[in-house]
Amino acid sequence: MKPLVSILIPTFNRPDFFEQALRSAMVQTYPNIEVIVSDNSTNKLTEQIVARYQAMPRGSVIRYYHNPENIGPIANQQRILKLAQGEFINYLNDDDLFHPRKIEKMMYYFLTRPDVVLVTSQRRVIDAKGNRVYVPPLGTFKQLYPRDTIVGGRKLTRLMLSTQTNFIGEPTTALFRRRALTEPFGVLGGKQVFFAVDMASWFNLMTHGNAVYMVQPLSYLRFHSEQLSQNEYAQKVAKMDYKVFERFAQMHGYK
C-alpha cells in the first residue's frame, strides 16, 4: 500500500467555502488519504456538512474534531497536525481548493526521491465565486523554473530570504514529509511566527532536504474580503516576524 497522506483542513465559520475545499480533498486520485477537519466554528453548519460527506462512499477517511472554543488559526493548525497519522502532510485552507490529481502528482517525487522533504507547485487564483482571477507572474506568483525542478533546500531558502518572497506558497500549496518538520507548524528556531506562518515551516523543512518545484498549477488560492491576510492589521503583524527570520538567517549562515 502506498504511504498515507493526511489532508488537514482547519476551519472557522466558512461552511460554503469549506464544503468546496472538502469536496476537492475527497476527489483526490491518490488512493491512501485521510482528511482531518479541526473546527473552530461557533455553530453546527460545518459539522453537518462533514456528516453528509462521511455518509458518502469513501467518507470513512474523514475525521472531524470540534474545538470547544475558538483557539485561533495558528493553534488550530498546530493541533490538527498532532491529530494526523500520515507520513506526508498537506494542509488545505478552508477557502482554497486542490486540483484532483494534486496529491498523486506530488507523491511521485516522494516515492522516488528520499532526499525530498517538500513538493510545491504553481497555483491559480480564484475569487469568492470560484472564477479565475488573473494575477501577473510577479513576486510569489513568479514562475521560478521552466520545467519541474528539484532544487536544494538551502538554495531555495536563500532566494526566499534575499527577496523576502514566499515562492513556495500558502499552506494549501505544499505537500511535505512529516518527519522533516522538527518544530510545530509556524515555529522557527523556537520562536512563533504570526503572519508568515507557512514560510517559517518551509524554512524548517528545507534545512533537512531538497524541494521540488512543479510548473503545473495544482491548487487554487481564493482571494476574498474575509481573508486574514487582507485584514488591516496583517502588515503590522508581519513586522513582528522580521526578527525571527533575521535570527534564523544568521544562525544558518545566510548572512
mmCIF file of C-alpha atoms in Angstrom:
data_model
loop_
_atom_site.group_PDB
_atom_site.id
_atom_site.type_symbol
_atom_site.label_atom_id
_atom_site.label_comp_id
_atom_site.label_asym_id
_atom_site.label_seq_id
_atom_site.Cartn_x
_atom_site.Cartn_y
_atom_site.Cartn_z
ATOM 1 C CA MET A 1 0.000 0.000 0.000
ATOM 2 C CA LYS A 2 1.186 3.500 -0.761
ATOM 3 C CA PRO A 3 2.089 5.790 2.180
ATOM 4 C CA LEU A 4 -0.719 7.564 3.996
ATOM 5 C CA VAL A 5 -1.170 11.258 3.199
ATOM 6 C CA SER A 6 -3.003 13.435 5.739
ATOM 7 C CA ILE A 7 -5.011 16.324 4.306
ATOM 8 C CA LEU A 8 -5.579 18.814 7.128
ATOM 9 C CA ILE A 9 -8.444 21.335 6.996
ATOM 10 C CA PRO A 10 -8.515 23.800 9.905
ATOM 11 C CA THR A 11 -11.720 25.827 9.606
ATOM 12 C CA PHE A 12 -13.781 28.600 11.152
ATOM 13 C CA ASN A 13 -17.318 29.704 10.196
ATOM 14 C CA ARG A 14 -16.951 29.319 6.415
ATOM 15 C CA PRO A 15 -19.351 26.462 5.618
ATOM 16 C CA ASP A 16 -19.803 27.309 1.927
ATOM 17 C CA PHE A 17 -16.100 27.657 1.161
ATOM 18 C CA PHE A 18 -15.325 24.744 3.471
ATOM 19 C CA GLU A 19 -17.597 22.357 1.583
ATOM 20 C CA GLN A 20 -15.869 23.192 -1.676
ATOM 21 C CA ALA A 21 -12.472 22.592 -0.063
ATOM 22 C CA LEU A 22 -13.618 19.298 1.438
ATOM 23 C CA ARG A 23 -15.013 18.142 -1.893
ATOM 24 C CA SER A 24 -11.682 18.868 -3.597
ATOM 25 C CA ALA A 25 -9.939 16.714 -0.981
ATOM 26 C CA MET A 26 -12.390 13.854 -1.362
ATOM 27 C CA VAL A 27 -11.940 13.548 -5.129
ATOM 28 C CA GLN A 28 -8.168 13.112 -4.949
ATOM 29 C CA THR A 29 -6.942 10.334 -7.216
ATOM 30 C CA TYR A 30 -4.221 9.268 -4.771
ATOM 31 C CA PRO A 31 -5.677 6.175 -3.056
ATOM 32 C CA ASN A 32 -4.432 6.378 0.524
ATOM 33 C CA ILE A 33 -5.534 9.570 2.269
ATOM 34 C CA GLU A 34 -7.115 10.685 5.488
ATOM 35 C CA VAL A 35 -8.947 14.006 5.738
ATOM 36 C CA ILE A 36 -8.911 15.676 9.140
ATOM 37 C CA VAL A 37 -11.130 18.640 9.992
ATOM 38 C CA SER A 38 -10.439 20.735 13.082
ATOM 39 C CA ASP A 39 -13.324 23.137 13.534
ATOM 40 C CA ASN A 40 -13.173 26.454 15.386
ATOM 41 C CA SER A 41 -16.718 27.351 14.281
ATOM 42 C CA THR A 42 -19.299 28.840 16.599
ATOM 43 C CA ASN A 43 -22.169 26.897 15.012
ATOM 44 C CA LYS A 44 -23.007 23.396 13.722
ATOM 45 C CA LEU A 45 -23.047 24.152 9.990
ATOM 46 C CA THR A 46 -19.589 22.753 9.242
ATOM 47 C CA GLU A 47 -20.220 19.682 11.367
ATOM 48 C CA GLN A 48 -23.426 19.000 9.424
ATOM 49 C CA ILE A 49 -21.572 19.222 6.114
ATOM 50 C CA VAL A 50 -18.941 16.791 7.352
ATOM 51 C CA ALA A 51 -21.618 14.330 8.462
ATOM 52 C CA ARG A 52 -23.092 14.299 4.944
ATOM 53 C CA TYR A 53 -19.720 13.544 3.390
ATOM 54 C CA GLN A 54 -18.922 10.881 5.975
ATOM 55 C CA ALA A 55 -22.066 9.054 4.831
ATOM 56 C CA MET A 56 -20.871 9.006 1.214
ATOM 57 C CA PRO A 57 -18.564 6.474 -0.466
ATOM 58 C CA ARG A 58 -15.022 6.896 0.882
ATOM 59 C CA GLY A 59 -16.450 9.006 3.715
ATOM 60 C CA SER A 60 -14.709 6.861 6.313
ATOM 61 C CA VAL A 61 -11.439 8.678 5.534
ATOM 62 C CA ILE A 62 -12.800 11.849 7.214
ATOM 63 C CA ARG A 63 -12.151 12.533 10.888
ATOM 64 C CA TYR A 64 -13.862 15.535 12.460
ATOM 65 C CA TYR A 65 -12.971 17.426 15.635
ATOM 66 C CA HIS A 66 -14.775 20.438 17.055
ATOM 67 C CA ASN A 67 -12.832 22.684 19.409
ATOM 68 C CA PRO A 68 -14.879 23.618 22.500
ATOM 69 C CA GLU A 69 -13.836 27.215 21.915
ATOM 70 C CA ASN A 70 -12.194 29.158 19.121
ATOM 71 C CA ILE A 71 -8.487 28.573 19.694
ATOM 72 C CA GLY A 72 -7.416 30.806 16.802
ATOM 73 C CA PRO A 73 -5.927 29.882 13.416
ATOM 74 C CA ILE A 74 -2.327 29.192 14.481
ATOM 75 C CA ALA A 75 -3.215 26.956 17.425
ATOM 76 C CA ASN A 76 -5.709 25.161 15.189
ATOM 77 C CA GLN A 77 -3.031 24.493 12.562
ATOM 78 C CA GLN A 78 -0.757 23.095 15.237
ATOM 79 C CA ARG A 79 -3.473 20.992 16.889
ATOM 80 C CA ILE A 80 -4.621 19.408 13.646
ATOM 81 C CA LEU A 81 -1.073 18.333 12.794
ATOM 82 C CA LYS A 82 -0.908 16.448 16.088
ATOM 83 C CA LEU A 83 -4.082 14.581 15.094
ATOM 84 C CA ALA A 84 -2.632 13.426 11.768
ATOM 85 C CA GLN A 85 -1.443 9.859 11.264
ATOM 86 C CA GLY A 86 0.075 10.249 7.799
ATOM 87 C CA GLU A 87 3.712 10.065 6.815
ATOM 88 C CA PHE A 88 3.050 13.012 4.470
ATOM 89 C CA ILE A 89 1.081 16.184 5.202
ATOM 90 C CA ASN A 90 -0.805 18.701 3.084
ATOM 91 C CA TYR A 91 -2.780 21.499 4.699
ATOM 92 C CA LEU A 92 -5.868 22.699 2.853
ATOM 93 C CA ASN A 93 -7.068 26.154 3.833
ATOM 94 C CA ASP A 94 -10.842 26.111 4.193
ATOM 95 C CA ASP A 95 -11.284 28.652 1.390
ATOM 96 C CA ASP A 96 -8.841 27.071 -1.092
ATOM 97 C CA LEU A 97 -9.095 24.112 -3.474
ATOM 98 C CA PHE A 98 -6.973 21.189 -4.658
ATOM 99 C CA HIS A 99 -6.549 20.016 -8.243
ATOM 100 C CA PRO A 100 -7.956 16.426 -8.312
ATOM 101 C CA ARG A 101 -4.523 14.925 -9.045
ATOM 102 C CA LYS A 102 -2.518 17.149 -6.692
ATOM 103 C CA ILE A 103 -1.537 14.504 -4.158
ATOM 104 C CA GLU A 104 -0.943 11.821 -6.782
ATOM 105 C CA LYS A 105 1.378 14.001 -8.857
ATOM 106 C CA MET A 106 3.317 15.330 -5.878
ATOM 107 C CA MET A 107 3.722 11.928 -4.222
ATOM 108 C CA TYR A 108 5.598 10.700 -7.290
ATOM 109 C CA TYR A 109 8.629 12.671 -6.124
ATOM 110 C CA PHE A 110 8.465 11.428 -2.546
ATOM 111 C CA LEU A 111 8.205 7.837 -3.747
ATOM 112 C CA THR A 112 11.246 8.184 -5.992
ATOM 113 C CA ARG A 113 13.441 10.722 -4.152
ATOM 114 C CA PRO A 114 14.128 10.140 -0.430
ATOM 115 C CA ASP A 115 16.090 13.426 -0.305
ATOM 116 C CA VAL A 116 12.941 15.468 -0.995
ATOM 117 C CA VAL A 117 11.172 16.979 2.022
ATOM 118 C CA LEU A 118 8.722 19.319 0.286
ATOM 119 C CA VAL A 119 6.916 19.492 -3.061
ATOM 120 C CA THR A 120 5.216 22.663 -4.240
ATOM 121 C CA SER A 121 3.723 23.906 -7.489
ATOM 122 C CA GLN A 122 2.392 26.951 -9.189
ATOM 123 C CA ARG A 123 -1.187 27.808 -8.249
ATOM 124 C CA ARG A 124 -4.123 29.634 -9.730
ATOM 125 C CA VAL A 125 -6.114 32.415 -8.070
ATOM 126 C CA ILE A 126 -9.913 32.372 -7.866
ATOM 127 C CA ASP A 127 -12.452 34.809 -6.454
ATOM 128 C CA ALA A 128 -15.248 34.253 -3.951
ATOM 129 C CA LYS A 129 -17.431 32.694 -6.679
ATOM 130 C CA GLY A 130 -14.691 30.392 -7.931
ATOM 131 C CA ASN A 131 -13.937 32.408 -11.065
ATOM 132 C CA ARG A 132 -10.347 32.571 -12.272
ATOM 133 C CA VAL A 133 -8.564 35.834 -11.410
ATOM 134 C CA TYR A 134 -5.610 36.946 -13.491
ATOM 135 C CA VAL A 135 -2.552 37.695 -11.389
ATOM 136 C CA PRO A 136 0.669 38.957 -13.036
ATOM 137 C CA PRO A 137 3.556 36.454 -12.789
ATOM 138 C CA LEU A 138 5.415 38.589 -10.272
ATOM 139 C CA GLY A 139 6.583 38.143 -6.692
ATOM 140 C CA THR A 140 5.188 34.993 -5.113
ATOM 141 C CA PHE A 141 3.422 34.162 -8.396
ATOM 142 C CA LYS A 142 6.592 34.273 -10.469
ATOM 143 C CA GLN A 143 7.393 31.014 -12.260
ATOM 144 C CA LEU A 144 10.819 30.068 -10.952
ATOM 145 C CA TYR A 145 11.719 27.355 -13.446
ATOM 146 C CA PRO A 146 10.618 26.386 -16.985
ATOM 147 C CA ARG A 147 10.004 22.752 -16.007
ATOM 148 C CA ASP A 148 9.620 20.635 -12.868
ATOM 149 C CA THR A 149 12.839 21.107 -10.915
ATOM 150 C CA ILE A 150 14.457 19.585 -7.847
ATOM 151 C CA VAL A 151 16.159 22.411 -6.019
ATOM 152 C CA GLY A 152 18.422 22.345 -2.977
ATOM 153 C CA GLY A 153 16.650 23.375 0.191
ATOM 154 C CA ARG A 154 19.407 25.771 1.115
ATOM 155 C CA LYS A 155 19.412 27.362 -2.347
ATOM 156 C CA LEU A 156 15.648 27.983 -2.300
ATOM 157 C CA THR A 157 15.755 29.247 1.288
ATOM 158 C CA ARG A 158 18.467 31.743 0.389
ATOM 159 C CA LEU A 159 16.404 33.008 -2.546
ATOM 160 C CA MET A 160 13.302 33.448 -0.389
ATOM 161 C CA LEU A 161 15.226 35.221 2.368
ATOM 162 C CA SER A 162 17.031 37.567 -0.011
ATOM 163 C CA THR A 163 13.854 38.549 -1.864
ATOM 164 C CA GLN A 164 11.536 38.308 1.181
ATOM 165 C CA THR A 165 9.181 36.351 -1.052
ATOM 166 C CA ASN A 166 7.326 33.115 -0.369
ATOM 167 C CA PHE A 167 7.908 31.292 -3.650
ATOM 168 C CA ILE A 168 6.624 28.034 -2.178
ATOM 169 C CA GLY A 169 3.174 29.433 -1.467
ATOM 170 C CA GLU A 170 0.457 29.100 1.134
ATOM 171 C CA PRO A 171 -0.149 26.009 3.321
ATOM 172 C CA THR A 172 -2.519 24.611 0.679
ATOM 173 C CA THR A 173 0.222 24.605 -1.946
ATOM 174 C CA ALA A 174 2.867 22.308 -0.451
ATOM 175 C CA LEU A 175 2.958 18.618 0.413
ATOM 176 C CA PHE A 176 5.687 17.761 2.902
ATOM 177 C CA ARG A 177 7.407 14.887 4.658
ATOM 178 C CA ARG A 178 6.205 14.939 8.225
ATOM 179 C CA ARG A 179 9.349 13.683 9.948
ATOM 180 C CA ALA A 180 11.363 16.517 8.370
ATOM 181 C CA LEU A 181 9.312 19.169 10.214
ATOM 182 C CA THR A 182 11.127 19.372 13.533
ATOM 183 C CA GLU A 183 9.103 22.168 15.157
ATOM 184 C CA PRO A 184 5.377 22.924 15.447
ATOM 185 C CA PHE A 185 3.867 24.430 12.310
ATOM 186 C CA GLY A 186 4.730 28.134 12.206
ATOM 187 C CA VAL A 187 7.596 27.923 14.697
ATOM 188 C CA LEU A 188 11.149 28.704 13.562
ATOM 189 C CA GLY A 189 14.174 28.419 15.812
ATOM 190 C CA GLY A 190 11.902 28.091 18.819
ATOM 191 C CA LYS A 191 10.078 31.337 18.015
ATOM 192 C CA GLN A 192 6.430 31.551 16.959
ATOM 193 C CA VAL A 193 5.783 33.377 13.680
ATOM 194 C CA PHE A 194 2.437 35.171 13.474
ATOM 195 C CA PHE A 195 1.986 36.194 9.827
ATOM 196 C CA ALA A 196 4.305 34.207 7.526
ATOM 197 C CA VAL A 197 3.488 31.027 9.421
ATOM 198 C CA ASP A 198 3.821 28.829 6.365
ATOM 199 C CA MET A 199 7.183 30.288 5.307
ATOM 200 C CA ALA A 200 8.594 29.585 8.773
ATOM 201 C CA SER A 201 7.807 25.911 8.346
ATOM 202 C CA TRP A 202 9.076 25.796 4.758
ATOM 203 C CA PHE A 203 12.439 27.057 6.042
ATOM 204 C CA ASN A 204 12.423 24.490 8.833
ATOM 205 C CA LEU A 205 11.738 21.695 6.355
ATOM 206 C CA MET A 206 14.362 22.798 3.860
ATOM 207 C CA THR A 207 17.118 22.620 6.445
ATOM 208 C CA HIS A 208 16.625 18.835 6.198
ATOM 209 C CA GLY A 209 16.472 18.221 2.456
ATOM 210 C CA ASN A 210 15.530 19.311 -1.031
ATOM 211 C CA ALA A 211 12.371 20.759 -2.534
ATOM 212 C CA VAL A 212 10.552 20.140 -5.804
ATOM 213 C CA TYR A 213 9.014 22.975 -7.795
ATOM 214 C CA MET A 214 6.292 21.823 -10.222
ATOM 215 C CA VAL A 215 5.140 24.085 -13.025
ATOM 216 C CA GLN A 216 1.604 22.683 -13.367
ATOM 217 C CA PRO A 217 -0.828 24.591 -11.097
ATOM 218 C CA LEU A 218 -2.129 22.034 -8.602
ATOM 219 C CA SER A 219 -4.022 24.240 -6.163
ATOM 220 C CA TYR A 220 -6.338 27.225 -6.201
ATOM 221 C CA LEU A 221 -5.850 30.177 -3.871
ATOM 222 C CA ARG A 222 -9.058 32.081 -3.190
ATOM 223 C CA PHE A 223 -8.947 35.860 -2.863
ATOM 224 C CA HIS A 224 -11.877 37.319 -0.923
ATOM 225 C CA SER A 225 -12.656 40.034 1.616
ATOM 226 C CA GLU A 226 -12.675 37.717 4.650
ATOM 227 C CA GLN A 227 -9.093 36.501 4.261
ATOM 228 C CA LEU A 228 -6.884 37.038 7.284
ATOM 229 C CA SER A 229 -4.135 38.341 5.005
ATOM 230 C CA GLN A 230 -6.488 41.088 3.853
ATOM 231 C CA ASN A 231 -7.025 42.301 7.420
ATOM 232 C CA GLU A 232 -5.883 45.873 8.078
ATOM 233 C CA TYR A 233 -3.596 44.672 10.877
ATOM 234 C CA ALA A 234 -1.893 41.978 8.785
ATOM 235 C CA GLN A 235 1.114 44.064 7.769
ATOM 236 C CA LYS A 236 1.634 45.237 11.352
ATOM 237 C CA VAL A 237 1.705 41.626 12.487
ATOM 238 C CA ALA A 238 4.094 40.748 9.645
ATOM 239 C CA LYS A 239 6.661 43.191 11.023
ATOM 240 C CA MET A 240 6.739 41.164 14.237
ATOM 241 C CA ASP A 241 8.116 38.211 12.273
ATOM 242 C CA TYR A 242 11.115 40.053 10.849
ATOM 243 C CA LYS A 243 13.410 39.410 13.816
ATOM 244 C CA VAL A 244 12.586 35.679 13.782
ATOM 245 C CA PHE A 245 13.654 35.341 10.149
ATOM 246 C CA GLU A 246 16.674 37.585 10.706
ATOM 247 C CA ARG A 247 17.810 35.375 13.577
ATOM 248 C CA PHE A 248 17.280 32.224 11.515
ATOM 249 C CA ALA A 249 19.330 33.664 8.624
ATOM 250 C CA GLN A 250 22.215 34.491 10.943
ATOM 251 C CA MET A 251 22.132 31.132 12.736
ATOM 252 C CA HIS A 252 22.237 29.180 9.467
ATOM 253 C CA GLY A 253 24.866 31.258 7.699
ATOM 254 C CA TYR A 254 22.682 33.115 5.224
ATOM 255 C CA LYS A 255 24.117 36.441 6.365
#
